[in-house]
Amino acid sequence: MTQLYETTAVNQDGMNGKSYLKDGETYTVSSPLSKAEGTNPEELVGLAMSTCFNSTIKAILKEERIESASKVETTVKLHRETEEPGYYFTVDVYLGIEGMNEEKAARYVEKTKKRCPVAKLMPISSTVRFYPTIF
Amino acid sequence: MTQLYETTAVNQDGMNGKSYLKDGETYTVSSPLSKAEGTNPEELVGLAMSTCFNSTIKAILKEERIESASKVETTVKLHRETEEPGYYFTVDVYLGIEGMNEEKAARYVEKTKKRCPVAKLMPISSTVRFYPTIF
C-alpha cells in the first residue's frame, strides 16, 4: 500500500462558475480571457508546479546538507492551436538557489524534475520546460 | 502570435507557507500529510483538470448542438515511490454527460482528452487516466 492521501475536485459549471473539492474549499473560476473574478486552470497549474517543485528541491538540498534558500517561478501561457480547434498551454519553470550560479543550479533542475510529482505528470515536451536561474 | 494570456506563480516557502500569483492572489499551502490549513499540489492539479476538462467538453457539446449538462470529477492520489526516493501522483478523471450511457460518454472522453489543454500537458500514461461515467 503506497497511497498516502487522496482528494477529489469537481466542476459542473465549466470555465465560469465554481469548482470545488469534495471535502474542502470552493473556488470561483472564470475564463482567463474575461475580466471576471476567479482563478483559472493556468493559475492552478502554475501554483501546483511552483509549490511542488520548490518543495522537492528543498528536500533534495536538505539531503545534501545544503542550507540555501530556493525559489520557483512558473509561467503558464495560453495559446490558440493553429492546426486544429482549441488551445494549449506552455509551462516554463524557473528554479533559483541562493548562492548558486546558473550552471550549478542546472544540475539541481535535472534532479528535481525527475523527482517532483507534478513535473512527473508532464512529459519533457516542447510545451513544458525547466530552467535554472539566479536566486 | 498565438499567445492569449499568461500568468506567473511563485513559491519560496516549499510545501508549508504561501504560494502566490505575481499579479493576483496569495494561497496558503500545506503538506497534504499535515493537519494544517491550506491547499496543496494535489488539490490544485485536480481543480485545474476538472475545470479545464469540463470547459472543453462543454465547448465540444456546443459545437455538436447537444444541450446536455456535464460534470467532471478528478481524483488525485499521492503515493510513495517504491524503487527510488520521493512520491508520485495518480490522476483519475471521470466525465459524465447528462442522458448518455458510459459507452456514448466514452467517445466524448476521447475527444476531450485530445483537446483539453491540461490533459494535453500530461501524457497518456499509467498514472493519468480518463473514464466515462454516468452523469
PDB file of N, CA, C and O in Angstrom, chain B residues 50-125:
ATOM      1  N   SER B  50     -10.280  19.337 -13.561  1.00  0.00           N
ATOM      2  CA  SER B  50     -11.747  19.294 -13.629  1.00  0.00           C
ATOM      3  C   SER B  50     -12.295  20.522 -14.341  1.00  0.00           C
ATOM      4  O   SER B  50     -13.215  20.415 -15.169  1.00  0.00           O
ATOM      5  N   THR B  51     -11.742  21.684 -14.042  1.00  0.00           N
ATOM      6  CA  THR B  51     -12.236  22.921 -14.650  1.00  0.00           C
ATOM      7  C   THR B  51     -11.980  22.919 -16.151  1.00  0.00           C
ATOM      8  O   THR B  51     -12.865  23.238 -16.965  1.00  0.00           O
ATOM      9  N   CYS B  52     -10.769  22.553 -16.522  1.00  0.00           N
ATOM     10  CA  CYS B  52     -10.368  22.604 -17.932  1.00  0.00           C
ATOM     11  C   CYS B  52     -11.083  21.536 -18.753  1.00  0.00           C
ATOM     12  O   CYS B  52     -11.575  21.796 -19.861  1.00  0.00           O
ATOM     13  N   PHE B  53     -11.161  20.329 -18.193  1.00  0.00           N
ATOM     14  CA  PHE B  53     -11.768  19.220 -18.940  1.00  0.00           C
ATOM     15  C   PHE B  53     -13.263  19.475 -19.142  1.00  0.00           C
ATOM     16  O   PHE B  53     -13.799  19.251 -20.236  1.00  0.00           O
ATOM     17  N   ASN B  54     -13.932  19.983 -18.114  1.00  0.00           N
ATOM     18  CA  ASN B  54     -15.369  20.242 -18.268  1.00  0.00           C
ATOM     19  C   ASN B  54     -15.625  21.428 -19.190  1.00  0.00           C
ATOM     20  O   ASN B  54     -16.579  21.421 -19.975  1.00  0.00           O
ATOM     21  N   SER B  55     -14.771  22.433 -19.111  1.00  0.00           N
ATOM     22  CA  SER B  55     -14.911  23.558 -20.038  1.00  0.00           C
ATOM     23  C   SER B  55     -14.750  23.076 -21.486  1.00  0.00           C
ATOM     24  O   SER B  55     -15.479  23.515 -22.395  1.00  0.00           O
ATOM     25  N   THR B  56     -13.818  22.155 -21.697  1.00  0.00           N
ATOM     26  CA  THR B  56     -13.561  21.643 -23.051  1.00  0.00           C
ATOM     27  C   THR B  56     -14.729  20.797 -23.552  1.00  0.00           C
ATOM     28  O   THR B  56     -15.169  20.959 -24.705  1.00  0.00           O
ATOM     29  N   ILE B  57     -15.244  19.894 -22.722  1.00  0.00           N
ATOM     30  CA  ILE B  57     -16.390  19.084 -23.189  1.00  0.00           C
ATOM     31  C   ILE B  57     -17.596  19.982 -23.460  1.00  0.00           C
ATOM     32  O   ILE B  57     -18.348  19.756 -24.425  1.00  0.00           O
ATOM     33  N   LYS B  58     -17.788  21.023 -22.681  1.00  0.00           N
ATOM     34  CA  LYS B  58     -18.906  21.939 -22.937  1.00  0.00           C
ATOM     35  C   LYS B  58     -18.760  22.602 -24.308  1.00  0.00           C
ATOM     36  O   LYS B  58     -19.756  22.770 -25.035  1.00  0.00           O
ATOM     37  N   ALA B  59     -17.544  22.966 -24.663  1.00  0.00           N
ATOM     38  CA  ALA B  59     -17.309  23.567 -25.987  1.00  0.00           C
ATOM     39  C   ALA B  59     -17.614  22.554 -27.103  1.00  0.00           C
ATOM     40  O   ALA B  59     -18.224  22.901 -28.126  1.00  0.00           O
ATOM     41  N   ILE B  60     -17.204  21.304 -26.883  1.00  0.00           N
ATOM     42  CA  ILE B  60     -17.438  20.257 -27.892  1.00  0.00           C
ATOM     43  C   ILE B  60     -18.936  19.978 -28.038  1.00  0.00           C
ATOM     44  O   ILE B  60     -19.464  19.884 -29.157  1.00  0.00           O
ATOM     45  N   LEU B  61     -19.639  19.859 -26.915  1.00  0.00           N
ATOM     46  CA  LEU B  61     -21.096  19.600 -26.967  1.00  0.00           C
ATOM     47  C   LEU B  61     -21.810  20.750 -27.667  1.00  0.00           C
ATOM     48  O   LEU B  61     -22.732  20.535 -28.461  1.00  0.00           O
ATOM     49  N   LYS B  62     -21.379  21.967 -27.392  1.00  0.00           N
ATOM     50  CA  LYS B  62     -21.999  23.134 -28.025  1.00  0.00           C
ATOM     51  C   LYS B  62     -21.806  23.084 -29.545  1.00  0.00           C
ATOM     52  O   LYS B  62     -22.747  23.351 -30.308  1.00  0.00           O
ATOM     53  N   GLU B  63     -20.604  22.738 -29.991  1.00  0.00           N
ATOM     54  CA  GLU B  63     -20.331  22.613 -31.429  1.00  0.00           C
ATOM     55  C   GLU B  63     -21.247  21.588 -32.077  1.00  0.00           C
ATOM     56  O   GLU B  63     -21.643  21.732 -33.233  1.00  0.00           O
ATOM     57  N   GLU B  64     -21.560  20.536 -31.298  1.00  0.00           N
ATOM     58  CA  GLU B  64     -22.412  19.458 -31.842  1.00  0.00           C
ATOM     59  C   GLU B  64     -23.891  19.700 -31.533  1.00  0.00           C
ATOM     60  O   GLU B  64     -24.725  18.831 -31.749  1.00  0.00           O
ATOM     61  N   ARG B  65     -24.189  20.878 -31.007  1.00  0.00           N
ATOM     62  CA  ARG B  65     -25.561  21.288 -30.672  1.00  0.00           C
ATOM     63  C   ARG B  65     -26.263  20.307 -29.739  1.00  0.00           C
ATOM     64  O   ARG B  65     -27.451  20.011 -29.888  1.00  0.00           O
ATOM     65  N   ILE B  66     -25.485  19.788 -28.807  1.00  0.00           N
ATOM     66  CA  ILE B  66     -26.034  18.909 -27.771  1.00  0.00           C
ATOM     67  C   ILE B  66     -26.167  19.741 -26.500  1.00  0.00           C
ATOM     68  O   ILE B  66     -25.201  20.340 -26.037  1.00  0.00           O
ATOM     69  N   GLU B  67     -27.385  19.817 -25.972  1.00  0.00           N
ATOM     70  CA  GLU B  67     -27.629  20.706 -24.830  1.00  0.00           C
ATOM     71  C   GLU B  67     -27.607  19.970 -23.496  1.00  0.00           C
ATOM     72  O   GLU B  67     -28.363  20.305 -22.593  1.00  0.00           O
ATOM     73  N   SER B  68     -26.769  18.970 -23.362  1.00  0.00           N
ATOM     74  CA  SER B  68     -26.702  18.210 -22.106  1.00  0.00           C
ATOM     75  C   SER B  68     -25.715  18.847 -21.130  1.00  0.00           C
ATOM     76  O   SER B  68     -24.676  19.364 -21.541  1.00  0.00           O
ATOM     77  N   ALA B  69     -26.061  18.762 -19.852  1.00  0.00           N
ATOM     78  CA  ALA B  69     -25.115  19.181 -18.821  1.00  0.00           C
ATOM     79  C   ALA B  69     -23.979  18.162 -18.727  1.00  0.00           C
ATOM     80  O   ALA B  69     -24.118  17.016 -19.176  1.00  0.00           O
ATOM     81  N   SER B  70     -22.881  18.575 -18.142  1.00  0.00           N
ATOM     82  CA  SER B  70     -21.742  17.667 -17.966  1.00  0.00           C
ATOM     83  C   SER B  70     -21.087  17.944 -16.623  1.00  0.00           C
ATOM     84  O   SER B  70     -21.287  19.004 -16.023  1.00  0.00           O
ATOM     85  N   LYS B  71     -20.320  16.976 -16.180  1.00  0.00           N
ATOM     86  CA  LYS B  71     -19.671  17.072 -14.865  1.00  0.00           C
ATOM     87  C   LYS B  71     -18.346  16.317 -14.927  1.00  0.00           C
ATOM     88  O   LYS B  71     -18.284  15.228 -15.502  1.00  0.00           O
ATOM     89  N   VAL B  72     -17.311  16.907 -14.360  1.00  0.00           N
ATOM     90  CA  VAL B  72     -16.009  16.229 -14.304  1.00  0.00           C
ATOM     91  C   VAL B  72     -15.550  16.146 -12.855  1.00  0.00           C
ATOM     92  O   VAL B  72     -15.564  17.144 -12.128  1.00  0.00           O
ATOM     93  N   GLU B  73     -15.159  14.942 -12.447  1.00  0.00           N
ATOM     94  CA  GLU B  73     -14.551  14.726 -11.138  1.00  0.00           C
ATOM     95  C   GLU B  73     -13.146  14.180 -11.347  1.00  0.00           C
ATOM     96  O   GLU B  73     -12.959  13.224 -12.108  1.00  0.00           O
ATOM     97  N   THR B  74     -12.190  14.778 -10.683  1.00  0.00           N
ATOM     98  CA  THR B  74     -10.791  14.331 -10.799  1.00  0.00           C
ATOM     99  C   THR B  74     -10.283  13.944  -9.416  1.00  0.00           C
ATOM    100  O   THR B  74     -10.319  14.755  -8.488  1.00  0.00           O
ATOM    101  N   THR B  75      -9.842  12.702  -9.294  1.00  0.00           N
ATOM    102  CA  THR B  75      -9.252  12.232  -8.042  1.00  0.00           C
ATOM    103  C   THR B  75      -7.742  12.150  -8.209  1.00  0.00           C
ATOM    104  O   THR B  75      -7.246  11.489  -9.123  1.00  0.00           O
ATOM    105  N   VAL B  76      -7.040  12.872  -7.351  1.00  0.00           N
ATOM    106  CA  VAL B  76      -5.575  12.854  -7.369  1.00  0.00           C
ATOM    107  C   VAL B  76      -5.113  12.147  -6.101  1.00  0.00           C
ATOM    108  O   VAL B  76      -5.532  12.496  -4.992  1.00  0.00           O
ATOM    109  N   LYS B  77      -4.282  11.145  -6.291  1.00  0.00           N
ATOM    110  CA  LYS B  77      -3.762  10.381  -5.149  1.00  0.00           C
ATOM    111  C   LYS B  77      -2.251  10.547  -5.063  1.00  0.00           C
ATOM    112  O   LYS B  77      -1.559  10.539  -6.084  1.00  0.00           O
ATOM    113  N   LEU B  78      -1.770  10.673  -3.832  1.00  0.00           N
ATOM    114  CA  LEU B  78      -0.334  10.757  -3.558  1.00  0.00           C
ATOM    115  C   LEU B  78       0.157   9.379  -3.140  1.00  0.00           C
ATOM    116  O   LEU B  78      -0.414   8.756  -2.233  1.00  0.00           O
ATOM    117  N   HIS B  79       1.205   8.910  -3.812  1.00  0.00           N
ATOM    118  CA  HIS B  79       1.812   7.611  -3.499  1.00  0.00           C
ATOM    119  C   HIS B  79       3.292   7.798  -3.212  1.00  0.00           C
ATOM    120  O   HIS B  79       3.943   8.644  -3.826  1.00  0.00           O
ATOM    121  N   ARG B  80       3.814   6.935  -2.377  1.00  0.00           N
ATOM    122  CA  ARG B  80       5.251   6.899  -2.154  1.00  0.00           C
ATOM    123  C   ARG B  80       5.890   6.027  -3.231  1.00  0.00           C
ATOM    124  O   ARG B  80       5.381   4.952  -3.540  1.00  0.00           O
ATOM    125  N   GLU B  81       6.982   6.495  -3.821  1.00  0.00           N
ATOM    126  CA  GLU B  81       7.732   5.670  -4.773  1.00  0.00           C
ATOM    127  C   GLU B  81       8.326   4.474  -4.031  1.00  0.00           C
ATOM    128  O   GLU B  81       8.756   4.606  -2.883  1.00  0.00           O
ATOM    129  N   THR B  82       8.387   3.342  -4.689  1.00  0.00           N
ATOM    130  CA  THR B  82       8.956   2.171  -4.018  1.00  0.00           C
ATOM    131  C   THR B  82      10.390   1.881  -4.474  1.00  0.00           C
ATOM    132  O   THR B  82      11.155   1.283  -3.737  1.00  0.00           O
ATOM    133  N   GLU B  83      10.749   2.327  -5.667  1.00  0.00           N
ATOM    134  CA  GLU B  83      12.067   1.996  -6.222  1.00  0.00           C
ATOM    135  C   GLU B  83      13.078   3.132  -6.089  1.00  0.00           C
ATOM    136  O   GLU B  83      14.244   2.963  -6.444  1.00  0.00           O
ATOM    137  N   GLU B  84      12.628   4.300  -5.664  1.00  0.00           N
ATOM    138  CA  GLU B  84      13.501   5.472  -5.619  1.00  0.00           C
ATOM    139  C   GLU B  84      12.945   6.415  -4.556  1.00  0.00           C
ATOM    140  O   GLU B  84      11.825   6.217  -4.086  1.00  0.00           O
ATOM    141  N   PRO B  85      13.696   7.449  -4.146  1.00  0.00           N
ATOM    142  CA  PRO B  85      13.146   8.372  -3.151  1.00  0.00           C
ATOM    143  C   PRO B  85      12.021   9.210  -3.752  1.00  0.00           C
ATOM    144  O   PRO B  85      11.989   9.433  -4.965  1.00  0.00           O
ATOM    145  N   GLY B  86      11.114   9.650  -2.911  1.00  0.00           N
ATOM    146  CA  GLY B  86      10.106  10.590  -3.376  1.00  0.00           C
ATOM    147  C   GLY B  86       8.729   9.994  -3.561  1.00  0.00           C
ATOM    148  O   GLY B  86       8.424   8.900  -3.069  1.00  0.00           O
ATOM    149  N   TYR B  87       7.894  10.736  -4.294  1.00  0.00           N
ATOM    150  CA  TYR B  87       6.475  10.465  -4.397  1.00  0.00           C
ATOM    151  C   TYR B  87       6.029  10.595  -5.853  1.00  0.00           C
ATOM    152  O   TYR B  87       6.723  11.180  -6.675  1.00  0.00           O
ATOM    153  N   TYR B  88       4.829  10.060  -6.131  1.00  0.00           N
ATOM    154  CA  TYR B  88       4.209  10.320  -7.431  1.00  0.00           C
ATOM    155  C   TYR B  88       2.714  10.464  -7.237  1.00  0.00           C
ATOM    156  O   TYR B  88       2.166  10.051  -6.213  1.00  0.00           O
ATOM    157  N   PHE B  89       2.082  11.092  -8.222  1.00  0.00           N
ATOM    158  CA  PHE B  89       0.626  11.265  -8.202  1.00  0.00           C
ATOM    159  C   PHE B  89      -0.008  10.323  -9.231  1.00  0.00           C
ATOM    160  O   PHE B  89       0.553  10.127 -10.315  1.00  0.00           O
ATOM    161  N   THR B  90      -1.189   9.826  -8.902  1.00  0.00           N
ATOM    162  CA  THR B  90      -2.067   9.293  -9.944  1.00  0.00           C
ATOM    163  C   THR B  90      -3.227  10.272 -10.109  1.00  0.00           C
ATOM    164  O   THR B  90      -3.676  10.892  -9.136  1.00  0.00           O
ATOM    165  N   VAL B  91      -3.682  10.410 -11.341  1.00  0.00           N
ATOM    166  CA  VAL B  91      -4.767  11.340 -11.666  1.00  0.00           C
ATOM    167  C   VAL B  91      -5.847  10.563 -12.420  1.00  0.00           C
ATOM    168  O   VAL B  91      -5.575  10.025 -13.499  1.00  0.00           O
ATOM    169  N   ASP B  92      -7.036  10.479 -11.828  1.00  0.00           N
ATOM    170  CA  ASP B  92      -8.154   9.768 -12.457  1.00  0.00           C
ATOM    171  C   ASP B  92      -9.273  10.761 -12.722  1.00  0.00           C
ATOM    172  O   ASP B  92      -9.796  11.380 -11.798  1.00  0.00           O
ATOM    173  N   VAL B  93      -9.627  10.884 -13.996  1.00  0.00           N
ATOM    174  CA  VAL B  93     -10.579  11.905 -14.438  1.00  0.00           C
ATOM    175  C   VAL B  93     -11.860  11.207 -14.927  1.00  0.00           C
ATOM    176  O   VAL B  93     -11.799  10.347 -15.809  1.00  0.00           O
ATOM    177  N   TYR B  94     -12.997  11.581 -14.354  1.00  0.00           N
ATOM    178  CA  TYR B  94     -14.281  10.964 -14.667  1.00  0.00           C
ATOM    179  C   TYR B  94     -15.192  11.994 -15.319  1.00  0.00           C
ATOM    180  O   TYR B  94     -15.487  13.030 -14.724  1.00  0.00           O
ATOM    181  N   LEU B  95     -15.665  11.694 -16.520  1.00  0.00           N
ATOM    182  CA  LEU B  95     -16.562  12.602 -17.249  1.00  0.00           C
ATOM    183  C   LEU B  95     -17.948  11.975 -17.356  1.00  0.00           C
ATOM    184  O   LEU B  95     -18.088  10.861 -17.877  1.00  0.00           O
ATOM    185  N   GLY B  96     -18.948  12.703 -16.885  1.00  0.00           N
ATOM    186  CA  GLY B  96     -20.345  12.292 -17.048  1.00  0.00           C
ATOM    187  C   GLY B  96     -21.094  13.325 -17.873  1.00  0.00           C
ATOM    188  O   GLY B  96     -20.906  14.533 -17.679  1.00  0.00           O
ATOM    189  N   ILE B  97     -21.938  12.849 -18.802  1.00  0.00           N
ATOM    190  CA  ILE B  97     -22.744  13.749 -19.626  1.00  0.00           C
ATOM    191  C   ILE B  97     -24.207  13.342 -19.482  1.00  0.00           C
ATOM    192  O   ILE B  97     -24.558  12.167 -19.669  1.00  0.00           O
ATOM    193  N   GLU B  98     -25.027  14.310 -19.152  1.00  0.00           N
ATOM    194  CA  GLU B  98     -26.449  14.084 -18.909  1.00  0.00           C
ATOM    195  C   GLU B  98     -27.083  13.312 -20.081  1.00  0.00           C
ATOM    196  O   GLU B  98     -26.901  13.682 -21.237  1.00  0.00           O
ATOM    197  N   GLY B  99     -27.789  12.244 -19.771  1.00  0.00           N
ATOM    198  CA  GLY B  99     -28.523  11.498 -20.798  1.00  0.00           C
ATOM    199  C   GLY B  99     -27.672  10.541 -21.618  1.00  0.00           C
ATOM    200  O   GLY B  99     -28.180   9.925 -22.560  1.00  0.00           O
ATOM    201  N   MET B 100     -26.392  10.411 -21.300  1.00  0.00           N
ATOM    202  CA  MET B 100     -25.542   9.471 -22.059  1.00  0.00           C
ATOM    203  C   MET B 100     -25.106   8.314 -21.169  1.00  0.00           C
ATOM    204  O   MET B 100     -24.721   8.521 -20.023  1.00  0.00           O
ATOM    205  N   ASN B 101     -25.137   7.116 -21.757  1.00  0.00           N
ATOM    206  CA  ASN B 101     -24.569   5.971 -21.032  1.00  0.00           C
ATOM    207  C   ASN B 101     -23.043   6.004 -21.136  1.00  0.00           C
ATOM    208  O   ASN B 101     -22.478   6.859 -21.829  1.00  0.00           O
ATOM    209  N   GLU B 102     -22.401   5.079 -20.464  1.00  0.00           N
ATOM    210  CA  GLU B 102     -20.931   5.130 -20.406  1.00  0.00           C
ATOM    211  C   GLU B 102     -20.305   4.919 -21.777  1.00  0.00           C
ATOM    212  O   GLU B 102     -19.271   5.520 -22.091  1.00  0.00           O
ATOM    213  N   GLU B 103     -20.934   4.085 -22.588  1.00  0.00           N
ATOM    214  CA  GLU B 103     -20.371   3.810 -23.918  1.00  0.00           C
ATOM    215  C   GLU B 103     -20.365   5.079 -24.774  1.00  0.00           C
ATOM    216  O   GLU B 103     -19.383   5.381 -25.460  1.00  0.00           O
ATOM    217  N   LYS B 104     -21.480   5.811 -24.719  1.00  0.00           N
ATOM    218  CA  LYS B 104     -21.544   7.039 -25.512  1.00  0.00           C
ATOM    219  C   LYS B 104     -20.597   8.102 -24.928  1.00  0.00           C
ATOM    220  O   LYS B 104     -19.891   8.806 -25.665  1.00  0.00           O
ATOM    221  N   ALA B 105     -20.603   8.212 -23.615  1.00  0.00           N
ATOM    222  CA  ALA B 105     -19.721   9.202 -22.977  1.00  0.00           C
ATOM    223  C   ALA B 105     -18.250   8.900 -23.279  1.00  0.00           C
ATOM    224  O   ALA B 105     -17.426   9.824 -23.383  1.00  0.00           O
ATOM    225  N   ALA B 106     -17.925   7.606 -23.449  1.00  0.00           N
ATOM    226  CA  ALA B 106     -16.523   7.226 -23.720  1.00  0.00           C
ATOM    227  C   ALA B 106     -16.011   7.883 -24.999  1.00  0.00           C
ATOM    228  O   ALA B 106     -14.833   8.242 -25.096  1.00  0.00           O
ATOM    229  N   ARG B 107     -16.898   8.049 -25.987  1.00  0.00           N
ATOM    230  CA  ARG B 107     -16.451   8.699 -27.233  1.00  0.00           C
ATOM    231  C   ARG B 107     -16.080  10.160 -26.961  1.00  0.00           C
ATOM    232  O   ARG B 107     -15.142  10.701 -27.558  1.00  0.00           O
ATOM    233  N   TYR B 108     -16.820  10.795 -26.054  1.00  0.00           N
ATOM    234  CA  TYR B 108     -16.518  12.188 -25.720  1.00  0.00           C
ATOM    235  C   TYR B 108     -15.289  12.318 -24.826  1.00  0.00           C
ATOM    236  O   TYR B 108     -14.580  13.317 -24.879  1.00  0.00           O
ATOM    237  N   VAL B 109     -15.031  11.309 -24.021  1.00  0.00           N
ATOM    238  CA  VAL B 109     -13.780  11.308 -23.253  1.00  0.00           C
ATOM    239  C   VAL B 109     -12.597  11.367 -24.214  1.00  0.00           C
ATOM    240  O   VAL B 109     -11.655  12.153 -24.028  1.00  0.00           O
ATOM    241  N   GLU B 110     -12.652  10.558 -25.271  1.00  0.00           N
ATOM    242  CA  GLU B 110     -11.540  10.532 -26.237  1.00  0.00           C
ATOM    243  C   GLU B 110     -11.368  11.880 -26.916  1.00  0.00           C
ATOM    244  O   GLU B 110     -10.249  12.376 -27.072  1.00  0.00           O
ATOM    245  N   LYS B 111     -12.489  12.467 -27.341  1.00  0.00           N
ATOM    246  CA  LYS B 111     -12.401  13.781 -27.994  1.00  0.00           C
ATOM    247  C   LYS B 111     -11.858  14.839 -27.037  1.00  0.00           C
ATOM    248  O   LYS B 111     -11.077  15.710 -27.427  1.00  0.00           O
ATOM    249  N   THR B 112     -12.329  14.800 -25.799  1.00  0.00           N
ATOM    250  CA  THR B 112     -11.979  15.854 -24.843  1.00  0.00           C
ATOM    251  C   THR B 112     -10.522  15.768 -24.433  1.00  0.00           C
ATOM    252  O   THR B 112      -9.834  16.791 -24.321  1.00  0.00           O
ATOM    253  N   LYS B 113     -10.012  14.567 -24.235  1.00  0.00           N
ATOM    254  CA  LYS B 113      -8.615  14.478 -23.772  1.00  0.00           C
ATOM    255  C   LYS B 113      -7.640  14.895 -24.856  1.00  0.00           C
ATOM    256  O   LYS B 113      -6.524  15.303 -24.542  1.00  0.00           O
ATOM    257  N   LYS B 114      -8.067  14.849 -26.099  1.00  0.00           N
ATOM    258  CA  LYS B 114      -7.204  15.354 -27.182  1.00  0.00           C
ATOM    259  C   LYS B 114      -7.224  16.885 -27.263  1.00  0.00           C
ATOM    260  O   LYS B 114      -6.348  17.486 -27.866  1.00  0.00           O
ATOM    261  N   ARG B 115      -8.268  17.522 -26.703  1.00  0.00           N
ATOM    262  CA  ARG B 115      -8.375  18.980 -26.853  1.00  0.00           C
ATOM    263  C   ARG B 115      -8.116  19.774 -25.571  1.00  0.00           C
ATOM    264  O   ARG B 115      -7.729  20.950 -25.638  1.00  0.00           O
ATOM    265  N   CYS B 116      -8.363  19.200 -24.421  1.00  0.00           N
ATOM    266  CA  CYS B 116      -8.232  19.933 -23.151  1.00  0.00           C
ATOM    267  C   CYS B 116      -6.756  20.298 -22.904  1.00  0.00           C
ATOM    268  O   CYS B 116      -5.889  19.423 -22.858  1.00  0.00           O
ATOM    269  N   PRO B 117      -6.451  21.590 -22.729  1.00  0.00           N
ATOM    270  CA  PRO B 117      -5.048  21.980 -22.530  1.00  0.00           C
ATOM    271  C   PRO B 117      -4.367  21.325 -21.325  1.00  0.00           C
ATOM    272  O   PRO B 117      -3.183  20.996 -21.399  1.00  0.00           O
ATOM    273  N   VAL B 118      -5.087  21.125 -20.227  1.00  0.00           N
ATOM    274  CA  VAL B 118      -4.447  20.488 -19.070  1.00  0.00           C
ATOM    275  C   VAL B 118      -4.175  19.010 -19.371  1.00  0.00           C
ATOM    276  O   VAL B 118      -3.090  18.499 -19.073  1.00  0.00           O
ATOM    277  N   ALA B 119      -5.136  18.335 -19.991  1.00  0.00           N
ATOM    278  CA  ALA B 119      -4.914  16.927 -20.370  1.00  0.00           C
ATOM    279  C   ALA B 119      -3.739  16.810 -21.340  1.00  0.00           C
ATOM    280  O   ALA B 119      -2.957  15.862 -21.266  1.00  0.00           O
ATOM    281  N   LYS B 120      -3.594  17.783 -22.237  1.00  0.00           N
ATOM    282  CA  LYS B 120      -2.504  17.730 -23.215  1.00  0.00           C
ATOM    283  C   LYS B 120      -1.127  17.879 -22.570  1.00  0.00           C
ATOM    284  O   LYS B 120      -0.122  17.480 -23.149  1.00  0.00           O
ATOM    285  N   LEU B 121      -1.079  18.484 -21.378  1.00  0.00           N
ATOM    286  CA  LEU B 121       0.210  18.591 -20.672  1.00  0.00           C
ATOM    287  C   LEU B 121       0.663  17.252 -20.095  1.00  0.00           C
ATOM    288  O   LEU B 121       1.831  17.074 -19.771  1.00  0.00           O
ATOM    289  N   MET B 122      -0.311  16.347 -19.912  1.00  0.00           N
ATOM    290  CA  MET B 122       0.003  15.091 -19.210  1.00  0.00           C
ATOM    291  C   MET B 122      -0.062  13.940 -20.198  1.00  0.00           C
ATOM    292  O   MET B 122      -1.032  13.774 -20.908  1.00  0.00           O
ATOM    293  N   PRO B 123       0.949  13.121 -20.242  1.00  0.00           N
ATOM    294  CA  PRO B 123       0.956  12.033 -21.216  1.00  0.00           C
ATOM    295  C   PRO B 123      -0.108  11.006 -20.855  1.00  0.00           C
ATOM    296  O   PRO B 123      -0.509  10.890 -19.706  1.00  0.00           O
ATOM    297  N   ILE B 124      -0.519  10.271 -21.854  1.00  0.00           N
ATOM    298  CA  ILE B 124      -1.426   9.160 -21.595  1.00  0.00           C
ATOM    299  C   ILE B 124      -0.567   8.043 -21.008  1.00  0.00           C
ATOM    300  O   ILE B 124      -0.011   7.215 -21.717  1.00  0.00           O
ATOM    301  N   SER B 125      -0.443   8.088 -19.690  1.00  0.00           N
ATOM    302  CA  SER B 125       0.456   7.158 -19.013  1.00  0.00           C
ATOM    303  C   SER B 125      -0.329   6.359 -18.005  1.00  0.00           C
ATOM    304  O   SER B 125      -1.516   6.584 -17.786  1.00  0.00           O
TER     305      SER B 125
END
